Coordinates of C-alpha atoms in Angstrom, one line a residue:
Chain A
M1 CA -4.9 -39.5 -19.2
N2 CA -1.9 -37.7 -17.9
A3 CA -2.0 -34.0 -17.3
M4 CA -0.2 -32.0 -20.0
N5 CA 1.5 -28.7 -19.4
Q6 CA 0.4 -25.7 -21.5
S7 CA 2.7 -22.7 -22.2
L8 CA 1.8 -19.2 -21.1
Y9 CA 4.0 -16.4 -22.3
I10 CA 4.4 -13.1 -20.4
E11 CA 3.0 -10.1 -22.1
P12 CA 3.5 -6.4 -21.3
L13 CA 1.5 -5.0 -18.4
T14 CA -0.5 -2.2 -20.0
P15 CA -3.8 -0.7 -18.8
E16 CA -5.4 -1.9 -22.1
A17 CA -4.3 -5.5 -21.5
F18 CA -5.0 -5.5 -17.8
S19 CA -8.2 -3.5 -17.4
A20 CA -10.5 -6.5 -17.6
Y21 CA -8.9 -7.9 -14.5
G22 CA -7.7 -5.0 -12.4
D23 CA -5.8 -1.8 -12.1
I24 CA -2.1 -0.9 -12.4
I25 CA -1.1 1.2 -9.4
D26 CA 1.8 3.4 -10.6
A27 CA 2.7 7.0 -11.4
S28 CA 2.1 6.9 -15.1
G29 CA 0.7 10.0 -16.8
E30 CA 0.4 13.5 -15.4
P31 CA 0.0 14.0 -11.7
T32 CA -3.5 14.7 -10.6
S33 CA -2.2 17.5 -8.4
M34 CA 0.9 19.0 -6.8
I35 CA 0.7 19.2 -3.0
N36 CA 2.9 20.1 -0.1
N37 CA 4.1 23.4 -1.6
G38 CA 5.1 21.6 -4.8
M39 CA 7.2 19.0 -3.1
C40 CA 4.8 16.1 -3.8
A41 CA 3.0 14.8 -6.9
R42 CA -0.3 13.1 -6.2
Y43 CA -1.7 10.5 -8.6
N44 CA -5.2 10.2 -7.3
N45 CA -7.3 7.1 -6.8
R46 CA -5.5 4.6 -9.0
A47 CA -7.5 1.5 -8.0
R48 CA -11.2 0.4 -8.1
L49 CA -11.6 -0.8 -4.5
D50 CA -14.7 -2.8 -3.9
F51 CA -15.4 -4.4 -0.6
D52 CA -18.5 -6.3 0.6
S53 CA -20.2 -4.4 3.4
S54 CA -20.1 -7.5 5.6
G55 CA -16.5 -6.7 6.3
Q56 CA -14.1 -3.8 5.5
A57 CA -10.9 -2.8 3.9
G58 CA -7.7 -3.8 5.7
I59 CA -3.9 -3.5 5.1
S60 CA -1.9 -6.6 5.7
I61 CA 1.7 -7.4 5.0
F62 CA 2.7 -10.4 2.9
E63 CA 6.3 -11.7 3.0
G64 CA 6.6 -13.8 -0.1
Q65 CA 9.3 -16.4 -0.9
P66 CA 10.6 -16.2 -4.5
Y67 CA 9.7 -18.3 -7.5
S68 CA 11.6 -18.6 -10.7
L69 CA 10.8 -18.9 -14.4
P70 CA 9.6 -21.0 -16.0
H71 CA 6.8 -21.1 -13.3
T72 CA 4.1 -23.7 -13.2
V73 CA 0.6 -22.5 -12.3
S74 CA -1.6 -25.3 -11.3
L75 CA -3.9 -23.3 -9.0
V76 CA -5.7 -20.0 -9.3
E77 CA -8.0 -18.3 -6.7
R78 CA -10.6 -15.6 -6.5
H79 CA -12.1 -13.5 -3.7
P80 CA -15.9 -13.1 -3.9
L81 CA -16.1 -10.4 -1.2
G82 CA -13.5 -7.9 -2.4
S83 CA -10.8 -6.5 -4.5
Q84 CA -7.1 -7.3 -3.6
A85 CA -4.3 -4.8 -4.1
F86 CA -0.6 -5.7 -4.0
I87 CA 1.8 -2.9 -3.3
P88 CA 5.5 -3.9 -3.5
M89 CA 7.6 -2.5 -0.6
S90 CA 10.8 -3.3 -2.4
N91 CA 12.0 -2.9 -5.9
A92 CA 11.6 -6.5 -7.1
P93 CA 9.1 -7.1 -9.9
F94 CA 6.5 -9.8 -9.6
L95 CA 4.5 -12.0 -11.8
V96 CA 0.8 -11.5 -12.2
V97 CA -1.4 -14.3 -13.6
V98 CA -5.1 -13.6 -14.2
A99 CA -7.8 -15.5 -16.0
S100 CA -11.3 -14.9 -17.3
D101 CA -14.3 -16.8 -15.9
N102 CA -16.5 -19.1 -17.8
E103 CA -19.4 -20.1 -15.5
G104 CA -17.1 -20.8 -12.5
T105 CA -14.2 -22.1 -14.5
P106 CA -11.1 -20.0 -15.1
T107 CA -10.3 -19.7 -18.8
A108 CA -7.8 -17.9 -21.1
P109 CA -5.2 -17.1 -18.5
K110 CA -2.7 -14.3 -19.0
A111 CA 0.6 -13.6 -17.5
F112 CA 2.2 -10.2 -16.8
L113 CA 5.3 -9.0 -15.2
T114 CA 5.3 -5.7 -13.2
Q115 CA 8.0 -3.1 -13.4
R116 CA 9.7 -1.8 -10.3
Q117 CA 7.6 0.4 -8.0
Q118 CA 4.4 -0.8 -9.7
G119 CA 1.5 -2.4 -7.9
V120 CA -1.7 -4.1 -9.1
N121 CA -5.3 -4.2 -7.8
I122 CA -7.1 -7.4 -8.7
H123 CA -10.8 -6.7 -9.1
R124 CA -13.3 -8.5 -6.9
N125 CA -14.0 -12.1 -8.0
V126 CA -11.3 -12.2 -10.7
W127 CA -9.3 -15.4 -11.0
H128 CA -5.6 -14.9 -10.3
G129 CA -2.5 -16.8 -9.3
V130 CA -0.9 -16.5 -5.8
L131 CA 1.6 -13.8 -5.0
T132 CA 4.7 -14.6 -7.1
P133 CA 7.8 -12.5 -6.5
L134 CA 10.7 -13.6 -8.7
H135 CA 14.3 -14.2 -7.7
T136 CA 14.2 -12.7 -4.3
A137 CA 11.9 -12.7 -1.3
A138 CA 9.8 -9.6 -1.2
R139 CA 7.4 -7.7 1.1
F140 CA 4.1 -6.4 0.0
A141 CA 1.3 -4.4 1.5
V142 CA -2.0 -6.0 0.6
I143 CA -5.3 -4.1 0.7
D144 CA -8.1 -6.5 0.8
W145 CA -11.4 -7.4 2.4
I146 CA -11.2 -8.3 6.1
G147 CA -14.1 -10.0 7.8
E148 CA -15.5 -13.2 9.2
R149 CA -16.9 -14.8 6.0
V150 CA -15.0 -17.1 3.7
N151 CA -13.5 -15.0 0.9
L152 CA -11.6 -17.6 -1.0
E153 CA -12.4 -19.9 -4.0
E154 CA -9.8 -22.0 -5.5
F155 CA -9.5 -23.9 -8.8
V156 CA -7.0 -26.5 -9.8
F157 CA -6.1 -26.9 -13.5
H158 CA -6.1 -30.4 -14.8
N159 CA -3.5 -29.2 -17.3
P160 CA -1.2 -26.8 -15.5
W161 CA 0.1 -23.6 -17.2
V162 CA 3.8 -23.0 -17.5
V163 CA 4.7 -19.3 -17.5
E164 CA 7.7 -18.5 -19.6
L165 CA 9.4 -15.3 -20.6
H166 CA 9.5 -15.7 -24.3
A167 CA 7.7 -17.6 -27.0
Chain B
M1 CA 7.8 39.3 18.6
N2 CA 9.8 37.2 16.2
A3 CA 9.1 33.5 15.8
M4 CA 11.5 31.3 17.6
N5 CA 12.4 27.8 16.5
Q6 CA 11.9 24.9 18.9
S7 CA 14.0 21.7 18.7
L8 CA 12.3 18.3 18.2
Y9 CA 14.4 15.2 18.5
I10 CA 13.7 12.0 16.6
E11 CA 12.7 9.1 18.8
P12 CA 12.4 5.4 18.0
L13 CA 9.3 4.4 16.2
T14 CA 7.8 1.8 18.5
P15 CA 4.1 0.6 18.8
E16 CA 4.1 2.0 22.3
A17 CA 5.2 5.4 21.3
F18 CA 3.1 5.6 18.2
S19 CA -0.2 4.0 19.1
A20 CA -1.8 7.2 20.2
Y21 CA -1.4 8.6 16.7
G22 CA -1.5 5.6 14.3
D23 CA -0.3 2.2 13.4
I24 CA 3.1 0.9 12.2
I25 CA 2.6 -1.3 9.1
D26 CA 5.4 -3.8 9.1
A27 CA 6.2 -7.5 9.5
S28 CA 7.1 -7.5 13.2
G29 CA 6.1 -10.4 15.4
E30 CA 4.9 -13.8 14.3
P31 CA 3.0 -14.2 11.0
T32 CA -0.8 -14.5 11.5
S33 CA -0.8 -17.3 9.0
M34 CA 1.3 -19.1 6.4
I35 CA -0.5 -19.2 3.0
N36 CA 0.2 -20.3 -0.6
N37 CA 1.5 -23.7 0.4
G38 CA 4.0 -22.2 2.9
M39 CA 5.5 -19.8 0.4
C40 CA 4.0 -16.6 2.0
A41 CA 3.7 -15.2 5.5
R42 CA 0.6 -13.1 6.1
Y43 CA 0.7 -10.5 8.9
N44 CA -3.0 -9.6 9.0
N45 CA -4.8 -6.3 9.3
R46 CA -2.0 -4.1 10.6
A47 CA -3.8 -0.8 10.4
R48 CA -7.0 0.7 11.8
L49 CA -8.6 2.0 8.7
D50 CA -11.5 4.4 9.3
F51 CA -13.3 6.2 6.5
D52 CA -16.3 8.5 6.7
S53 CA -19.2 6.9 4.8
S54 CA -19.7 9.9 2.7
G55 CA -16.7 8.7 0.6
Q56 CA -14.6 5.6 0.4
A57 CA -11.1 4.1 0.7
G58 CA -8.8 4.8 -2.3
I59 CA -5.2 4.0 -3.2
S60 CA -3.2 6.9 -4.6
I61 CA 0.5 7.3 -5.5
F62 CA 2.6 10.1 -3.9
E63 CA 5.9 10.9 -5.5
G64 CA 7.7 13.0 -2.8
Q65 CA 10.8 15.2 -3.2
P66 CA 13.4 14.7 -0.5
Y67 CA 14.0 16.8 2.6
S68 CA 17.1 16.8 4.8
L69 CA 17.8 17.2 8.5
P70 CA 17.6 19.4 10.4
H71 CA 14.0 19.8 9.0
T72 CA 11.8 22.7 9.9
V73 CA 8.1 21.9 10.5
S74 CA 6.0 25.0 10.4
L75 CA 2.8 23.4 9.3
V76 CA 0.8 20.3 10.3
E77 CA -2.5 19.0 8.9
R78 CA -5.2 16.5 9.7
H79 CA -7.9 14.7 7.9
P80 CA -11.3 14.8 9.6
L81 CA -12.9 12.2 7.2
G82 CA -10.4 9.4 7.3
S83 CA -7.2 7.7 8.2
Q84 CA -4.2 8.0 5.9
A85 CA -1.7 5.2 5.4
F86 CA 1.7 5.7 3.8
I87 CA 3.3 2.6 2.2
P88 CA 6.8 3.1 1.0
M89 CA 7.5 1.6 -2.5
S90 CA 11.2 2.0 -2.2
N91 CA 13.7 1.3 0.6
A92 CA 14.1 4.9 1.8
P93 CA 13.1 5.7 5.3
F94 CA 10.9 8.7 5.9
L95 CA 10.2 11.1 8.7
V96 CA 6.9 11.0 10.6
V97 CA 5.8 14.0 12.6
V98 CA 2.6 13.8 14.7
A99 CA 1.1 15.9 17.4
S100 CA -1.6 15.7 20.0
D101 CA -4.7 17.9 19.8
N102 CA -5.7 20.5 22.4
E103 CA -9.1 21.9 21.4
G104 CA -8.1 22.3 17.8
T105 CA -4.5 23.3 18.4
P106 CA -1.7 20.8 17.7
T107 CA 0.4 20.3 20.8
A108 CA 3.4 18.2 22.0
P109 CA 4.7 17.2 18.6
K110 CA 6.8 14.0 18.2
A111 CA 9.1 13.0 15.4
F112 CA 9.8 9.4 14.3
L113 CA 12.0 7.9 11.6
T114 CA 10.7 4.7 9.9
Q115 CA 12.9 1.8 9.1
R116 CA 13.1 0.4 5.6
Q117 CA 10.0 -1.4 4.4
Q118 CA 8.0 0.0 7.2
G119 CA 4.8 2.0 6.6
V120 CA 2.5 4.0 8.9
N121 CA -1.2 4.6 9.1
I122 CA -2.1 8.0 10.6
H123 CA -5.4 7.7 12.5
R124 CA -8.4 9.9 11.4
N125 CA -8.1 13.5 12.6
V126 CA -4.6 13.1 14.0
W127 CA -2.3 16.1 13.4
H128 CA 0.7 15.2 11.3
G129 CA 3.4 16.7 9.1
V130 CA 3.4 16.3 5.3
L131 CA 5.1 13.4 3.6
T132 CA 8.8 13.7 4.3
P133 CA 11.2 11.3 2.6
L134 CA 14.8 12.0 3.5
H135 CA 17.8 12.3 1.1
T136 CA 16.1 10.8 -2.0
A137 CA 12.8 11.2 -3.9
A138 CA 10.5 8.4 -3.0
R139 CA 7.3 6.8 -4.1
F140 CA 4.5 5.9 -1.7
A141 CA 1.1 4.2 -2.0
V142 CA -1.3 6.2 0.1
I143 CA -4.6 4.7 1.3
D144 CA -6.9 7.4 2.4
W145 CA -10.5 8.8 2.1
I146 CA -11.6 9.7 -1.4
G147 CA -14.7 11.8 -1.8
E148 CA -16.2 15.2 -2.6
R149 CA -16.1 16.9 0.8
V150 CA -13.1 18.9 2.2
N151 CA -10.9 16.5 4.1
L152 CA -8.0 18.8 5.1
E153 CA -7.4 21.1 8.1
E154 CA -4.1 22.9 8.4
F155 CA -2.3 24.6 11.3
V156 CA 0.7 26.9 11.1
F157 CA 3.0 27.0 14.1
H158 CA 4.0 30.6 15.2
N159 CA 7.2 29.0 16.5
P160 CA 8.3 26.3 14.0
W161 CA 9.7 23.0 15.2
V162 CA 13.1 21.9 14.0
V163 CA 13.5 18.2 13.7
E164 CA 17.0 17.0 14.5
L165 CA 18.5 13.5 14.8
H166 CA 20.2 13.9 18.2
A167 CA 19.8 15.9 21.4

């Protein structure tokens, strides 16, 4: 039997829709505090970082080549040893695909599109697509688990998902 | 006796010049690895993160109002409980002022200017100026120690430093 594509439509990236998978890292709401003599607003602790004690948090740079829509997702991955945050260092939005887990199998994927100057933190062991900047190459700071153990699990969909902008 | 200003000239932000104070977080050199089927270059673990075990790493957002040159630095601060990384989420460069320590007194300050899409990680307990975006307001992701203890020490210079672009 041939593989059949399945459509996946982008939905708004809201805390309500995303909280089961991760955190939105942005400056929404009121600042937690004003610092530096009023010159800087601090929005404190926007991500649930969670790293296995066999390694530690690190900051890496990812330089991602662009994708375009519609975008076919045939593979998702997850990181059993830690959360993974993506901080865009340019203004380009990026696509965020996540999925629930059903006994080791990713299920019910969802697709979101960030706004400019908005990052995300994928929670530990949550299925997600690879880094997907749209239209232009983009640089990200990535805060994830660094250590010696294997921190990657991949899953290939028999029927790939095709992410599209509108239903 | 009145306070007298002292000039401080901006020098190039190089790993050699900055390594005593912190890390430059950028994509210089060869990628550590190519991931995502060749679509993404990973520059691994660019910052020496160091957090006191009484708290943990967190990601916060700083929205900083702009400063302009010449810029007077009368106060520096340091964080005894952890490193502090500044990841720019826009293309604006920012000023980085650091200083050595002499038995609790900041000494021999230095001023650097980042390039676009370049972050810095200030090492634990290193004296530094407050976040200083130039010309336009700018958003940063800040990775620093989050916890209940006091993590701030400040020092006010009797003779402020004036950061200028050229000698």
